[in-house]
Coordinates of C-alpha atoms and ligand atoms in Angstrom, one line a residue:
M419 CA 0.2 -0.5 -0.2
E420 CA 1.4 3.5 -1.2
S421 CA -1.0 5.5 1.9
I422 CA -4.4 5.1 3.3
S423 CA -6.8 7.3 2.3
I424 CA -9.5 8.2 5.6
G425 CA -12.6 10.1 4.4
L426 CA -14.3 11.6 7.5
L427 CA -17.9 12.3 8.2
G428 CA -18.1 15.2 10.5
L429 CA -15.3 17.3 10.7
G430 CA -16.9 18.8 14.6
T431 CA -15.0 18.8 17.8
V432 CA -13.5 15.0 17.4
G433 CA -12.8 15.4 13.9
A434 CA -10.8 18.1 13.9
G435 CA -8.7 16.4 16.9
V436 CA -8.2 13.1 14.6
V437 CA -7.2 15.8 11.8
K438 CA -4.6 17.2 14.4
I439 CA -3.1 14.1 15.2
I440 CA -2.6 12.3 12.0
E441 CA -0.6 15.5 11.2
N442 CA 0.8 15.8 14.4
H443 CA 2.0 11.3 14.5
Q444 CA 2.5 11.4 11.2
D445 CA 6.0 9.8 11.9
K446 CA 4.5 7.2 14.5
L447 CA 1.3 6.0 12.4
A448 CA 3.4 5.8 9.9
H449 CA 6.3 3.3 11.3
Q450 CA 3.5 0.8 12.2
I451 CA 1.0 0.9 9.4
G452 CA 4.0 0.7 6.4
C453 CA 2.7 3.8 4.4
P454 CA 1.6 7.4 5.0
V455 CA -2.4 7.7 5.9
K456 CA -4.1 11.3 4.8
V457 CA -7.7 12.6 4.5
K458 CA -8.9 13.1 1.2
K459 CA -12.5 14.0 2.1
A460 CA -14.8 15.4 4.7
L461 CA -18.5 15.8 5.0
V462 CA -19.7 19.3 7.0
Q463 CA -22.4 20.6 6.9
D464 CA -21.5 24.9 6.9
L465 CA -18.2 25.0 3.5
E466 CA -17.5 28.3 5.1
K467 CA -17.3 27.7 9.1
D468 CA -13.7 28.3 11.0
R469 CA -12.3 25.1 11.7
G470 CA -9.5 26.2 13.8
L471 CA -7.3 23.8 10.9
A472 CA -5.4 24.6 7.8
I473 CA -7.8 22.4 5.1
E474 CA -6.7 22.0 1.2
D475 CA -9.1 23.0 -0.7
G476 CA -12.0 20.0 -2.3
I477 CA -11.7 18.3 1.1
L478 CA -14.6 19.7 2.5
T479 CA -17.5 18.0 1.1
L480 CA -21.5 18.9 1.6
D481 CA -22.1 15.6 -0.4
P482 CA -22.0 11.9 1.4
E483 CA -21.6 10.4 -1.8
D484 CA -18.1 11.8 -1.6
V485 CA -16.7 10.2 1.4
L486 CA -19.0 6.5 1.5
A487 CA -18.7 6.1 -2.5
D488 CA -14.8 7.5 -3.9
P489 CA -13.0 4.2 -4.5
E490 CA -9.9 5.9 -3.1
I491 CA -11.2 5.9 0.1
D492 CA -10.1 3.3 2.6
I493 CA -11.7 3.5 5.9
V494 CA -14.8 5.9 6.5
V495 CA -14.4 7.7 9.9
E496 CA -17.8 8.8 11.1
V497 CA -17.6 11.4 13.6
M498 CA -21.0 13.3 13.3
G499 CA -23.4 11.7 15.3
G500 CA -27.3 11.0 14.7
I501 CA -28.7 7.9 14.4
E502 CA -31.2 6.4 11.7
A503 CA -29.5 8.9 8.6
T504 CA -26.0 8.2 10.3
K505 CA -26.5 4.0 10.1
E506 CA -27.7 3.9 6.7
H507 CA -24.2 6.4 5.4
L508 CA -22.3 3.5 7.5
L509 CA -23.9 0.9 5.5
E510 CA -23.4 1.5 2.2
A511 CA -20.0 2.9 3.3
L512 CA -19.9 -1.4 4.7
K513 CA -21.6 -1.9 0.9
N514 CA -18.2 -0.4 -0.2
K515 CA -16.4 -2.0 1.4
K516 CA -14.6 1.0 3.3
H517 CA -13.9 -0.2 7.0
V518 CA -15.9 2.0 9.6
V519 CA -14.5 3.3 12.6
T520 CA -16.9 5.3 14.6
A521 CA -17.3 7.1 17.9
N522 CA -21.0 7.3 18.3
K523 CA -22.4 5.4 21.4
D524 CA -26.0 7.0 20.4
L525 CA -25.6 4.8 17.0
M526 CA -24.0 1.8 18.3
A527 CA -25.6 1.4 21.5
V528 CA -29.3 1.0 19.1
H529 CA -27.9 -0.4 16.1
G530 CA -24.3 -2.1 16.9
P531 CA -25.1 -5.5 16.2
E532 CA -26.7 -5.1 12.8
L533 CA -23.5 -2.6 11.4
L534 CA -21.2 -5.1 13.2
K535 CA -23.2 -8.2 10.9
A536 CA -22.9 -6.1 8.2
A537 CA -19.3 -5.3 8.6
S538 CA -18.4 -8.8 8.9
A539 CA -21.0 -10.1 5.8
N540 CA -18.6 -7.1 3.6
E541 CA -15.0 -8.6 5.7
C542 CA -15.0 -5.0 6.9
D543 CA -13.2 -4.1 10.4
L544 CA -16.7 -1.3 12.7
F545 CA -14.5 0.0 15.8
Y546 CA -15.8 2.6 18.0
E547 CA -13.7 2.5 21.1
A548 CA -14.0 6.0 21.6
S549 CA -17.7 5.4 21.9
V550 CA -17.3 4.3 25.8
A551 CA -15.7 6.6 27.7
G552 CA -13.3 9.2 25.4
G553 CA -9.6 8.9 25.7
I554 CA -10.0 5.7 27.9
P555 CA -9.0 2.5 26.1
I556 CA -11.8 0.6 28.2
L557 CA -13.0 -1.3 25.2
R558 CA -10.2 -2.6 24.1
G559 CA -8.9 -3.7 27.8
L560 CA -12.9 -6.1 28.1
V561 CA -11.9 -7.5 24.5
D562 CA -8.1 -8.1 24.3
G563 CA -6.5 -7.4 27.7
L564 CA -8.9 -9.1 29.5
A565 CA -9.5 -11.8 27.0
S566 CA -8.5 -14.3 29.2
D567 CA -11.0 -13.8 32.2
R568 CA -14.4 -14.0 33.3
I569 CA -15.9 -10.4 34.2
T570 CA -18.0 -10.2 37.1
K571 CA -18.4 -6.8 37.6
M572 CA -18.0 -3.1 35.5
M573 CA -18.8 -0.2 37.4
G574 CA -18.4 2.9 35.2
I575 CA -18.7 6.7 35.6
V576 CA -19.2 7.5 32.4
N577 CA -20.2 10.1 31.9
G578 CA -17.9 13.6 32.4
T579 CA -21.0 15.8 32.9
T580 CA -22.7 14.6 35.8
N581 CA -19.1 13.2 37.3
F582 CA -18.8 17.1 37.5
I583 CA -21.4 18.4 38.5
L584 CA -21.7 15.7 41.7
T585 CA -18.3 16.8 42.1
K586 CA -18.6 20.3 42.4
M587 CA -22.3 19.6 44.4
T588 CA -20.0 17.5 47.3
K589 CA -16.8 19.5 47.3
E590 CA -19.1 23.2 47.8
G591 CA -22.2 22.2 49.0
R592 CA -24.3 23.8 45.9
T593 CA -27.4 23.0 44.1
F594 CA -27.8 20.9 41.1
D595 CA -28.8 23.6 38.9
D596 CA -26.2 26.0 40.1
V597 CA -23.6 23.5 38.9
L598 CA -25.4 22.6 36.1
K599 CA -25.5 26.3 35.0
E600 CA -21.4 26.6 35.2
A601 CA -21.3 23.5 33.3
Q602 CA -23.1 25.3 30.3
D603 CA -21.1 28.5 30.7
L604 CA -17.6 26.2 30.9
G605 CA -18.6 24.6 27.9
F606 CA -18.7 20.7 29.7
A607 CA -22.6 20.1 29.5
E608 CA -24.3 20.9 26.2
A609 CA -26.9 23.6 25.3
D610 CA -29.2 20.3 25.6
P611 CA -27.9 18.3 28.7
T612 CA -31.1 16.0 29.5
A613 CA -29.2 12.6 28.4
D614 CA -26.8 13.3 30.0
V615 CA -27.9 14.5 33.5
G616 CA -31.2 11.9 32.5
G617 CA -28.4 9.2 33.1
L618 CA -29.5 8.2 29.3
D619 CA -26.0 9.2 28.0
A620 CA -24.0 6.4 30.7
A621 CA -27.1 3.8 29.7
R622 CA -25.3 4.1 26.1
K623 CA -22.0 3.2 27.3
M624 CA -23.2 0.6 29.4
A625 CA -25.3 -1.3 27.1
I626 CA -22.2 -1.4 24.6
M627 CA -19.5 -2.3 27.2
S628 CA -21.7 -5.4 29.1
T629 CA -22.4 -6.6 25.3
L630 CA -18.5 -6.2 25.2
G631 CA -17.6 -7.5 28.7
F632 CA -20.1 -9.9 29.3
S633 CA -20.0 -11.2 25.3
M634 CA -23.5 -11.4 25.1
N635 CA -26.0 -9.1 23.0
V636 CA -27.5 -5.9 26.2
D637 CA -29.7 -3.9 24.5
L638 CA -30.7 -0.3 26.2
S639 CA -34.1 -1.0 27.2
D640 CA -32.5 -3.7 29.3
V641 CA -30.0 -0.5 31.1
K642 CA -32.9 0.8 34.2
V643 CA -31.7 4.5 33.7
K644 CA -31.8 7.2 37.3
G645 CA -30.3 10.5 36.2
I646 CA -29.3 12.9 38.7
T647 CA -31.9 15.7 38.8
D648 CA -33.7 14.6 42.0
V649 CA -30.0 14.5 43.8
T650 CA -30.2 16.8 46.8
A651 CA -27.3 19.0 48.2
E652 CA -28.8 17.5 51.9
D653 CA -28.8 13.8 50.2
I654 CA -24.7 14.4 49.6
E655 CA -24.2 15.6 53.2
Y656 CA -25.5 12.4 54.5
A657 CA -24.3 10.1 52.4
G658 CA -20.7 12.3 53.6
Q659 CA -21.8 12.1 57.6
F660 CA -22.3 8.1 56.4
G661 CA -18.8 7.7 55.0
Y662 CA -20.0 7.7 51.2
T663 CA -19.8 9.3 48.4
M664 CA -22.2 9.8 45.2
K665 CA -21.4 9.2 41.9
L666 CA -23.9 8.2 39.1
I667 CA -22.6 5.0 38.7
G668 CA -23.3 2.5 36.0
Y669 CA -23.3 -1.4 37.2
A670 CA -23.5 -4.6 35.5
H671 CA -23.1 -7.3 37.5
R672 CA -22.6 -10.7 36.1
D673 CA -24.5 -14.0 38.5
G674 CA -23.9 -17.0 37.2
E675 CA -25.4 -17.0 33.6
K676 CA -27.7 -14.0 34.6
V677 CA -26.9 -10.2 34.7
E678 CA -28.2 -7.2 35.9
V679 CA -27.3 -3.3 34.3
S680 CA -28.5 0.2 35.7
V681 CA -27.6 3.4 36.3
E682 CA -28.6 5.4 38.6
P683 CA -27.1 7.9 41.5
A684 CA -25.4 5.7 43.9
L685 CA -23.4 5.7 47.2
L686 CA -19.6 4.2 46.9
P687 CA -17.7 4.1 50.3
N688 CA -15.3 6.8 50.6
E689 CA -12.3 4.1 50.1
H690 CA -13.8 2.5 47.2
P691 CA -11.5 3.9 44.0
L692 CA -14.4 5.2 41.9
S693 CA -15.0 7.6 44.7
S694 CA -11.9 9.6 44.1
V695 CA -12.9 10.3 40.4
N696 CA -13.7 13.5 40.5
D697 CA -14.8 17.0 37.8
E698 CA -15.3 15.4 34.8
Y699 CA -12.4 12.1 34.6
N700 CA -14.1 9.0 33.9
A701 CA -12.8 5.8 35.8
V702 CA -14.5 2.4 34.7
Y703 CA -13.8 -0.2 37.8
V704 CA -14.0 -4.0 36.0
Y705 CA -14.0 -6.9 38.0
G706 CA -12.1 -10.1 36.8
E707 CA -12.7 -13.5 38.0
A708 CA -9.1 -14.5 37.7
V709 CA -7.4 -10.3 37.7
G710 CA -9.7 -9.3 40.3
E711 CA -10.0 -5.2 40.9
T712 CA -9.0 -3.3 38.0
M713 CA -9.4 0.4 37.2
F714 CA -9.4 2.5 34.1
Y715 CA -9.2 5.6 34.7
G716 CA -8.8 9.3 32.0
P717 CA -10.6 11.8 30.0
G718 CA -14.0 11.0 28.8
A719 CA -14.7 13.2 26.4
G720 CA -12.6 16.0 24.4
S721 CA -10.9 16.8 21.0
L722 CA -7.5 14.8 21.3
P723 CA -8.7 12.8 23.9
T724 CA -11.4 11.5 22.0
A725 CA -9.2 11.4 18.6
T726 CA -6.8 9.1 19.9
A727 CA -9.2 6.8 20.4
V728 CA -10.6 7.0 16.8
V729 CA -7.0 7.2 15.7
S730 CA -6.2 4.0 17.5
D731 CA -9.0 2.2 16.1
M732 CA -7.9 3.0 12.0
V733 CA -4.3 2.1 13.1
C734 CA -6.1 -1.0 14.3
T735 CA -7.7 -1.6 11.5
M736 CA -4.2 -0.6 8.6
K737 CA -2.7 -3.2 10.6
N738 CA -5.8 -5.7 9.8
M739 CA -5.9 -4.6 6.1
R740 CA -2.0 -5.1 5.8
L741 CA -2.5 -8.3 7.5
G742 CA -5.1 -9.1 5.1
V743 CA -7.8 -10.0 8.4
T744 CA -10.3 -7.6 8.3
G745 CA -13.8 -8.1 9.2
K746 CA -12.5 -11.0 11.4
S747 CA -12.7 -8.9 14.9
A748 CA -16.3 -9.1 15.2
V749 CA -16.5 -12.3 17.7
N750 CA -20.7 -13.5 18.0
P751 CA -21.3 -13.1 21.4
Q752 CA -21.2 -16.1 23.2
F753 CA -23.9 -16.2 25.4
E754 CA -28.1 -15.7 25.5
K755 CA -28.8 -12.8 27.5
K756 CA -30.5 -13.5 31.1
L757 CA -31.6 -10.9 32.6
K758 CA -31.2 -11.2 36.5
E759 CA -35.5 -10.9 38.1
R760 CA -36.2 -8.5 40.7
E761 CA -35.4 -10.4 43.3
E762 CA -32.0 -11.8 42.2
I763 CA -30.5 -8.6 42.0
S764 CA -29.9 -6.9 45.7
S765 CA -27.9 -4.0 47.1
Q766 CA -27.6 -2.2 49.8
Y767 CA -30.2 0.9 49.9
F768 CA -30.1 4.7 51.6
L769 CA -33.2 5.7 52.6
R770 CA -34.0 9.6 54.1
L771 CA -37.8 9.8 55.4
H772 CA -39.7 12.7 56.9
V773 CA -42.1 11.2 60.0
Q774 CA -44.2 11.8 62.3
D775 CA -42.6 13.2 65.6
E776 CA -44.8 10.7 67.6
I777 CA -44.5 7.3 70.2
G778 CA -44.2 4.5 68.3
V779 CA -42.6 5.4 65.0
L780 CA -38.6 4.4 65.0
A781 CA -40.2 0.8 66.3
K782 CA -42.9 0.8 63.7
L783 CA -40.5 1.6 60.3
T784 CA -38.2 -1.8 62.2
S785 CA -41.0 -3.8 62.0
I786 CA -41.5 -3.0 58.4
F787 CA -38.1 -3.8 57.4
S788 CA -38.0 -7.2 59.8
N789 CA -40.8 -8.6 58.1
H790 CA -38.5 -8.5 54.8
G791 CA -35.6 -9.7 56.5
V792 CA -34.1 -6.1 56.1
S793 CA -32.2 -4.8 58.9
F794 CA -30.5 -1.6 59.1
E795 CA -26.6 -1.1 59.0
K796 CA -26.8 2.6 60.4
I797 CA -29.5 4.8 61.5
L798 CA -29.5 8.4 62.6
Q799 CA -32.9 11.1 63.1
N800 CA -32.8 14.6 63.3
P801 CA -36.2 16.8 63.9
L802 CA -37.1 19.2 61.6
N803 CA -37.4 22.6 63.8
G804 CA -41.0 23.9 63.5
A805 CA -42.1 21.2 60.9
G806 CA -43.7 18.8 64.0
Y807 CA -41.6 16.2 61.4
S808 CA -38.0 14.1 62.1
E809 CA -35.8 13.0 59.5
I810 CA -34.9 9.8 59.7
V811 CA -32.2 8.7 57.2
L812 CA -30.9 5.2 57.3
V813 CA -28.5 2.3 55.5
T814 CA -29.9 -1.2 54.8
H815 CA -27.8 -4.2 55.6
K816 CA -27.7 -5.9 52.2
A817 CA -31.6 -6.4 50.7
S818 CA -33.2 -7.7 47.4
L819 CA -34.8 -5.2 45.1
D820 CA -38.1 -6.9 45.2
H821 CA -37.7 -6.6 49.3
Y822 CA -36.7 -3.3 49.4
E823 CA -39.6 -2.1 47.0
D824 CA -42.4 -3.7 48.8
I825 CA -41.0 -2.4 52.5
L826 CA -40.7 1.5 50.1
M827 CA -44.6 0.7 49.7
E828 CA -45.2 -0.5 53.1
L829 CA -43.6 3.3 54.3
K830 CA -46.1 4.9 51.7
D831 CA -49.6 3.4 53.5
Y832 CA -47.9 4.4 56.9
H833 CA -49.5 6.8 58.2
A834 CA -46.8 8.5 60.3
I835 CA -44.5 8.5 57.3
H836 CA -45.3 12.4 55.9
S837 CA -42.7 11.6 52.7
I838 CA -39.7 9.6 51.4
E839 CA -37.4 12.0 50.7
S840 CA -34.7 9.8 48.5
S841 CA -34.0 6.4 47.8
Y842 CA -30.3 5.1 46.4
R843 CA -28.4 2.1 45.9
V844 CA -25.4 1.6 47.9
E845 CA -22.6 0.1 46.0
G846 CA -18.9 -0.9 46.2
G847 CA -18.7 -2.5 49.7
E848 CA -18.1 -5.8 48.2
K849 CA -14.9 -6.3 45.3
G850 CA -16.5 -9.0 42.9
Ligands
NAP2269 P1 -19.6 17.8 16.7 O1 -18.5 19.1 17.0 O2 -21.3 19.0 16.7 O3 -19.4 17.8 15.1 C1 -20.4 17.4 14.2 C2 -19.6 17.2 12.7 O4 -20.3 16.3 12.0 C3 -19.7 18.9 12.2 O5 -18.2 19.1 11.9 C4 -21.1 19.0 11.3 O6 -20.8 19.9 10.5 C5 -21.2 17.8 11.0 N1 -22.4 16.7 10.9 C6 -23.3 16.7 11.5 N2 -24.2 16.8 11.4 C7 -24.3 16.3 9.6 C8 -24.9 16.3 8.4 N3 -26.4 16.2 8.6 N4 -24.4 16.3 7.6 C9 -23.1 17.0 7.2 N5 -22.6 17.2 8.5 C10 -22.5 17.0 9.6 O7 -19.4 17.0 17.2 P2 -18.6 16.6 18.5 O8 -18.4 16.5 19.6 O9 -17.0 16.1 17.6 O10 -18.9 14.5 17.9 C11 -19.0 13.9 17.3 C12 -19.3 12.6 17.6 O11 -18.5 11.8 18.6 C13 -21.2 12.1 18.2 O12 -20.9 10.6 17.8 C14 -20.3 12.1 19.9 O13 -21.5 11.6 20.6 C15 -19.1 11.9 19.6 N6 -18.4 12.3 20.9 C16 -17.8 13.1 21.2 C17 -17.2 13.5 22.1 C18 -16.8 14.5 22.4 O14 -15.9 15.0 23.5 N7 -17.1 16.1 21.6 C19 -16.7 12.1 23.0 C20 -17.1 10.7 22.6 C21 -17.5 10.4 21.8 P3 -20.7 21.7 10.6 O15 -18.9 21.6 11.2 O16 -20.6 22.1 9.0 O17 -21.3 22.2 11.8
HSE2270 N1 -21.5 14.1 26.9 C1 -20.7 13.6 27.8 C2 -20.5 13.4 29.0 C3 -19.5 13.8 26.2 O1 -20.6 14.3 29.6 O2 -19.4 12.5 29.5 C4 -18.8 12.2 26.2 O3 -19.2 11.1 26.0

C-alpha cells in the first residue's frame, strides 16, 4: 500500500482532533502501518465555518457520496453523530467495502449488532473505541486485555458532565441547578444536557460495555436508568456523614448466567477507587474472576483525548488491512442474554424519610423492615425544627430489590410517614 486514505463524516470537535493527530503523529503512524495516512474528504454542513485547521481545497464536501462512494477511500471515520441517517451512511460505506471507525455511542447502543453483522458480511472492520469513555481504551481493555478472564462486575463513571456536577455539589455544597449552569458556561455540558443528566448517555455506554464484557447482546432497553436531577445537597451531606460519596454509577453485574445493568446515582464507600474520580474525569472499575480488581481512568471526552481512541482504531484497521484479516474482529456473543429477576438483584440501600415525631414510629419502621428480613446497618434521626417532623436517614444491610420495593410500598401507606425524600443504592462494599 502506498498510502491509506481516510474519509471523515463530520469535522467538528472530534473530527478536528483526528485531523490534528494524523498530522502531528504522522511519523509514528507511518512506522506502525508501513505507509502514510491522509484525509481525502470530510463531510460537513457548512463549508465556510472556521475550524481552526489548515484544510486543503477540495477536502470539505456537503455530499455524503463524496466519502461513501469514493473508491480511493479505505476507511470511513464517522464523527458526525446522529442515529438513523448515520446508520444508513455506514451501511452504505460497508457495502462499498470501506472499513468504519465511529465515536457514536448513540448509534452503537441501538444499532451496533446490525452494523457489526454488515461489517463481517462485507469483510470489513468496524471499531468504536471512542464511543465509551472517550480517551480511555476500555473496550479494547475488555475485549483484548481481559480476553482470558471472566468478568463479573463493571462499575463505570462514564459521563463527565454528571461527574463534574456531583463533584462540585459534594465539594462546594452547591445545588444541582447552580452547578449545571456553570458546567454549561464552561462548555462541559451540552446546550441540551437531558441525555447526560437523565442518565441516557451513560446507559448507552453501559449497554455497549456489558455486551462486550459479558459477551451477550445487552440492549439499551435492558438498562434500568435514573439520572441525577433529583439529587439534593442534603442527600450528599448525609451520605458524607455515613462515609459515602455520591456518583452516577453505571453498574453491570453477572451472577452465574444472569446479568443486571443499571445507571443510577449511588453511594460508594469513600475508600472505593471510584469515589476519588472527580470533576469531568471518567473511570471504569472492572472485576475479573482471575485478575481481581482493575480500574481504567482518564478523560471521557474532549477533542484530542477522544481522537486518540478514533485514530488507534484506525491503526488497528490498517494493521488488519496489511495482514489481510479485516472483518474478523467482531466475535458473536458467546451467551444468550439472561437478565436477573427483581428477587435476584440485591444491594444495600440509603433511605431518607420525613416522619411525624410521635411515639412508636421508629418501632413501626423497624418492624416493616424486619418483616421483610431487612435490617439497618446505620440510622440517624434529626428533628426538623418548626415542621413537626423528624428526618430519619438509614442505610440497610443487603436486601433483595423485591423486598426493598415492598418495604417502600408499605412505608408509603403508613400514616406517620410524611414523605420519602430520597432512596439510593449503596454499592461497592464488595469486590466481585
Ligand atoms: P460536533 O462538534 O457537533 O461535530 C459534528 C460534525 O459533523 C460537524 O463537523 C458537523 O458539520 C458535521 N455534521 C453533523 N451533522 C451533519 C450532517 N447531517 N451532514 C453533514 N455533516 C454533519 O460533534 P463532536 O463533539 O465532534 O461529536 C461527534 C461524535 O463523537 C458524536 O457521535 C459524539 O457522541 C461522539 N463523541 C464526542 C465526544 C466529545 O468529546 N465531543 C466524546 C466521545 C464521543 P459542521 O461543522 O459543518 O456543522
Ligand atoms: N456528554 C458526554 C459526557 C460526552 O459528558 O461524558 C462524552 O460522551
